[in-house]
Amino acid sequence: MTRHLIAILVSGALIGTAVGAALVGIAGFHGRLSRKPPLEIFADMNRQPKLRPQKPFEFLPNGVSSQLAPPGTIARSQPIESASGPVYSFQDSPVNSGRINGTTNFIENNPLAVNAMFLARGHERFDIYCAPCHGKLGDGNGITKKIGAMPAVANLHDLRIVSMTDGEIFNTITHGKNTMGAYGPIIPTQDRWAIVAYLRALQLSWLGSTNDLSATQQAALK
């Protein structure tokens, strides 16, 4: 019985050695270089039935592989019109970063054209994303503070924030600060600048005076 068991173990060891040697012979050692082509188990990723750009393809009516997008296709990105011209999301531009190119300095003023429609958009986005914490007046008395979820919320009319450049406020909205999360991933670039523009109008409504008006505007008030 003992001899029979030993014979089985020896046979198993020999078979295992043979299988191991065969695998090494086929696959080779890890990191070993070889001029022989590798053994392909699943060749789908290397041998794909794909079409090369601008090559003939008889299956399609016009006989080429590259096709125009169907009517109504939505582009992956549209440029933002700024004072310096159209800007795409992948460009290194103050429109995307809020900073002067090649520096860490924030730009002073909003790079997008501010008009009534732009301010209305900023008002809408502000009420959705900012008002829950900062309040619709921007005084830091939003619902999150009232229910105790955010006991300390910045008052956007504080001189510290009023004195910030538009680029720094844009940067804060984009990346967040302290307990405030980053809104860059969920608010499009143009909407973030619209929020900055509306915030400036909101601050001016609190801190402005009649002395800021022109003589014509002052006369109209009287």
Short mmCIF file of C-alpha atoms in Angstrom, two decimals:
data_model
loop_
_atom_site.label_atom_id
_atom_site.label_comp_id
_atom_site.label_asym_id
_atom_site.label_seq_id
_atom_site.Cartn_x
_atom_site.Cartn_y
_atom_site.Cartn_z
CA MET A 1 0.00 0.00 0.00
CA THR A 2 2.81 2.40 0.91
CA ARG A 3 4.73 1.62 -2.30
CA HIS A 4 1.57 2.22 -4.34
CA LEU A 5 1.00 5.62 -2.69
CA ILE A 6 4.63 6.62 -3.25
CA ALA A 7 4.35 5.63 -6.92
CA ILE A 8 1.22 7.82 -7.29
CA LEU A 9 2.93 10.82 -5.65
CA VAL A 10 6.02 10.39 -7.82
CA SER A 11 3.88 10.13 -10.96
CA GLY A 12 1.94 13.25 -9.95
CA ALA A 13 5.17 15.16 -9.34
CA LEU A 14 6.55 14.10 -12.71
CA ILE A 15 3.33 15.12 -14.46
CA GLY A 16 3.33 18.49 -12.66
CA THR A 17 6.96 19.06 -13.61
CA ALA A 18 6.26 18.19 -17.22
CA VAL A 19 3.24 20.51 -17.36
CA GLY A 20 5.23 23.33 -15.74
CA ALA A 21 8.09 22.86 -18.16
CA ALA A 22 5.65 22.90 -21.07
CA LEU A 23 4.06 26.14 -19.84
CA VAL A 24 7.44 27.75 -19.40
CA GLY A 25 8.48 26.57 -22.82
CA ILE A 26 5.36 28.07 -24.40
CA ALA A 27 4.95 31.27 -22.38
CA GLY A 28 8.55 31.86 -21.32
CA PHE A 29 9.79 33.46 -18.11
CA HIS A 30 8.38 36.78 -16.92
CA GLY A 31 10.42 39.65 -18.36
CA ARG A 32 12.28 37.44 -20.82
CA LEU A 33 12.67 38.83 -24.32
CA SER A 34 11.93 36.73 -27.38
CA ARG A 35 11.77 37.29 -31.11
CA LYS A 36 9.04 34.71 -31.46
CA PRO A 37 5.45 36.03 -31.69
CA PRO A 38 3.46 35.56 -28.47
CA LEU A 39 0.88 32.83 -28.10
CA GLU A 40 -2.53 34.43 -28.68
CA ILE A 41 -5.34 32.87 -26.67
CA PHE A 42 -7.89 35.60 -27.44
CA ALA A 43 -6.81 37.58 -30.45
CA ASP A 44 -9.92 39.79 -30.63
CA MET A 45 -8.15 42.91 -29.32
CA ASN A 46 -5.30 42.56 -31.84
CA ARG A 47 -7.33 41.42 -34.83
CA GLN A 48 -10.31 43.76 -34.82
CA PRO A 49 -12.57 44.02 -37.89
CA LYS A 50 -12.33 47.81 -37.85
CA LEU A 51 -12.33 50.43 -40.57
CA ARG A 52 -9.43 52.77 -41.13
CA PRO A 53 -10.30 56.48 -41.56
CA GLN A 54 -10.73 57.73 -45.13
CA LYS A 55 -10.49 54.24 -46.61
CA PRO A 56 -12.83 52.74 -49.24
CA PHE A 57 -15.78 50.79 -47.85
CA GLU A 58 -18.23 49.36 -50.35
CA PHE A 59 -20.91 48.55 -47.78
CA LEU A 60 -21.92 52.23 -47.37
CA PRO A 61 -23.66 54.09 -50.22
CA ASN A 62 -20.91 56.67 -50.72
CA GLY A 63 -18.18 54.03 -50.58
CA VAL A 64 -15.98 55.51 -47.83
CA SER A 65 -15.43 54.50 -44.22
CA SER A 66 -15.48 58.01 -42.70
CA GLN A 67 -19.01 59.39 -42.47
CA LEU A 68 -20.41 62.77 -41.53
CA ALA A 69 -22.38 63.00 -38.27
CA PRO A 70 -26.15 62.45 -38.71
CA PRO A 71 -28.32 65.60 -38.71
CA GLY A 72 -29.15 66.77 -35.20
CA THR A 73 -26.00 65.30 -33.62
CA ILE A 74 -24.97 67.23 -30.51
CA ALA A 75 -21.31 68.23 -30.44
CA ARG A 76 -19.23 67.11 -27.48
CA SER A 77 -18.18 70.68 -26.78
CA GLN A 78 -19.06 74.14 -27.98
CA PRO A 79 -16.75 77.14 -27.64
CA ILE A 80 -17.54 79.89 -25.17
CA GLU A 81 -17.58 83.34 -26.71
CA SER A 82 -15.33 85.68 -24.76
CA ALA A 83 -13.82 89.11 -25.33
CA SER A 84 -10.71 87.42 -26.75
CA GLY A 85 -12.69 85.16 -29.09
CA PRO A 86 -14.10 81.61 -28.87
CA VAL A 87 -12.60 79.42 -26.14
CA TYR A 88 -12.90 75.63 -25.92
CA SER A 89 -12.92 73.69 -22.65
CA PHE A 90 -9.52 72.10 -23.34
CA GLN A 91 -7.70 75.39 -23.88
CA ASP A 92 -5.43 77.06 -21.35
CA SER A 93 -7.42 80.25 -20.99
CA PRO A 94 -8.56 82.60 -18.20
CA VAL A 95 -12.10 81.65 -19.20
CA ASN A 96 -11.44 78.09 -18.02
CA SER A 97 -9.07 78.77 -15.11
CA GLY A 98 -9.90 82.24 -13.82
CA ARG A 99 -6.16 83.01 -13.90
CA ILE A 100 -3.85 85.01 -16.14
CA ASN A 101 -2.11 82.59 -18.49
CA GLY A 102 1.29 81.45 -17.23
CA THR A 103 0.79 82.90 -13.74
CA THR A 104 -0.98 82.12 -10.49
CA ASN A 105 -2.68 85.52 -10.50
CA PHE A 106 -6.44 85.71 -10.82
CA ILE A 107 -8.01 87.86 -13.51
CA GLU A 108 -9.68 91.02 -12.26
CA ASN A 109 -12.92 91.05 -14.24
CA ASN A 110 -15.37 88.59 -15.74
CA PRO A 111 -14.09 87.60 -19.22
CA LEU A 112 -17.59 87.06 -20.62
CA ALA A 113 -20.00 89.73 -21.82
CA VAL A 114 -22.39 90.67 -19.03
CA ASN A 115 -25.94 91.53 -20.12
CA ALA A 116 -29.47 91.10 -18.81
CA MET A 117 -29.79 87.54 -20.14
CA PHE A 118 -26.43 86.56 -18.64
CA LEU A 119 -27.43 87.99 -15.23
CA ALA A 120 -30.78 86.20 -15.38
CA ARG A 121 -28.97 82.92 -15.98
CA GLY A 122 -26.62 83.65 -13.10
CA HIS A 123 -29.59 84.44 -10.85
CA GLU A 124 -31.22 81.12 -11.71
CA ARG A 125 -28.02 79.11 -11.16
CA PHE A 126 -27.25 80.99 -7.95
CA ASP A 127 -30.64 80.11 -6.50
CA ILE A 128 -30.10 76.44 -7.39
CA TYR A 129 -26.52 75.88 -6.27
CA CYS A 130 -25.56 78.72 -3.92
CA ALA A 131 -28.72 79.78 -2.12
CA PRO A 132 -29.16 76.55 -0.10
CA CYS A 133 -26.10 77.50 1.95
CA HIS A 134 -25.51 81.22 1.34
CA GLY A 135 -29.19 82.21 1.13
CA LYS A 136 -30.92 83.95 -1.74
CA LEU A 137 -29.64 87.27 -0.40
CA GLY A 138 -26.10 85.94 -0.17
CA ASP A 139 -25.96 86.76 3.54
CA GLY A 140 -25.05 83.23 4.67
CA ASN A 141 -28.49 82.40 6.04
CA GLY A 142 -29.49 79.54 3.78
CA ILE A 143 -31.59 76.55 4.72
CA THR A 144 -28.54 74.44 5.61
CA LYS A 145 -27.65 76.94 8.34
CA LYS A 146 -31.21 77.15 9.62
CA ILE A 147 -31.45 73.39 10.12
CA GLY A 148 -27.98 73.22 11.66
CA ALA A 149 -26.35 71.22 8.87
CA MET A 150 -23.87 74.03 8.11
CA PRO A 151 -23.48 76.22 11.21
CA ALA A 152 -20.80 78.46 9.62
CA VAL A 153 -21.51 79.80 6.14
CA ALA A 154 -19.76 82.76 4.57
CA ASN A 155 -21.62 86.03 4.14
CA LEU A 156 -20.95 86.95 0.51
CA HIS A 157 -21.27 90.64 1.38
CA ASP A 158 -18.27 90.60 3.71
CA LEU A 159 -15.53 92.97 2.60
CA ARG A 160 -13.13 90.02 2.28
CA ILE A 161 -15.27 88.45 -0.44
CA VAL A 162 -16.32 91.73 -2.04
CA SER A 163 -12.62 92.57 -2.43
CA MET A 164 -11.86 89.31 -4.23
CA THR A 165 -11.29 89.43 -7.96
CA ASP A 166 -13.84 87.80 -10.24
CA GLY A 167 -11.24 85.15 -11.09
CA GLU A 168 -10.76 84.16 -7.45
CA ILE A 169 -14.50 83.81 -6.88
CA PHE A 170 -14.71 81.70 -10.04
CA ASN A 171 -11.84 79.56 -8.73
CA THR A 172 -13.62 79.06 -5.41
CA ILE A 173 -16.81 77.98 -7.15
CA THR A 174 -14.81 75.61 -9.34
CA HIS A 175 -12.60 73.94 -6.73
CA GLY A 176 -14.38 74.69 -3.45
CA LYS A 177 -12.88 76.02 -0.25
CA ASN A 178 -12.86 74.79 3.36
CA THR A 179 -16.22 73.03 3.90
CA MET A 180 -17.55 74.15 0.52
CA GLY A 181 -17.37 71.45 -2.12
CA ALA A 182 -16.18 71.85 -5.71
CA TYR A 183 -18.90 72.81 -8.17
CA GLY A 184 -16.70 72.70 -11.25
CA PRO A 185 -17.75 69.14 -12.17
CA ILE A 186 -21.49 69.95 -12.07
CA ILE A 187 -21.76 73.60 -13.16
CA PRO A 188 -20.63 74.44 -16.72
CA THR A 189 -17.94 77.07 -17.12
CA GLN A 190 -20.24 79.68 -18.63
CA ASP A 191 -22.75 79.24 -15.79
CA ARG A 192 -20.02 79.69 -13.18
CA TRP A 193 -19.13 83.05 -14.72
CA ALA A 194 -22.84 83.92 -14.83
CA ILE A 195 -23.03 83.22 -11.08
CA VAL A 196 -20.04 85.50 -10.51
CA ALA A 197 -21.75 88.27 -12.49
CA TYR A 198 -24.99 87.89 -10.55
CA LEU A 199 -23.11 87.85 -7.24
CA ARG A 200 -21.49 91.18 -8.15
CA ALA A 201 -24.94 92.62 -8.88
CA LEU A 202 -26.20 91.23 -5.56
CA GLN A 203 -23.27 92.77 -3.68
CA LEU A 204 -23.81 96.09 -5.41
CA SER A 205 -27.47 96.07 -4.35
CA TRP A 206 -26.30 95.82 -0.73
CA LEU A 207 -23.19 97.96 -0.70
CA GLY A 208 -23.85 100.44 -3.49
CA SER A 209 -24.99 104.01 -2.94
CA THR A 210 -26.48 106.78 -5.02
CA ASN A 211 -22.98 108.22 -5.35
CA ASP A 212 -22.17 105.30 -7.64
CA LEU A 213 -24.79 106.51 -10.14
CA SER A 214 -24.25 108.95 -12.95
CA ALA A 215 -25.74 112.45 -12.71
CA THR A 216 -28.51 111.43 -15.12
CA GLN A 217 -29.38 108.37 -13.05
CA GLN A 218 -29.36 110.35 -9.83
CA ALA A 219 -31.70 112.91 -11.40
CA ALA A 220 -34.04 110.11 -12.47
CA LEU A 221 -34.23 108.87 -8.89
CA LYS A 222 -35.19 112.29 -7.62
#
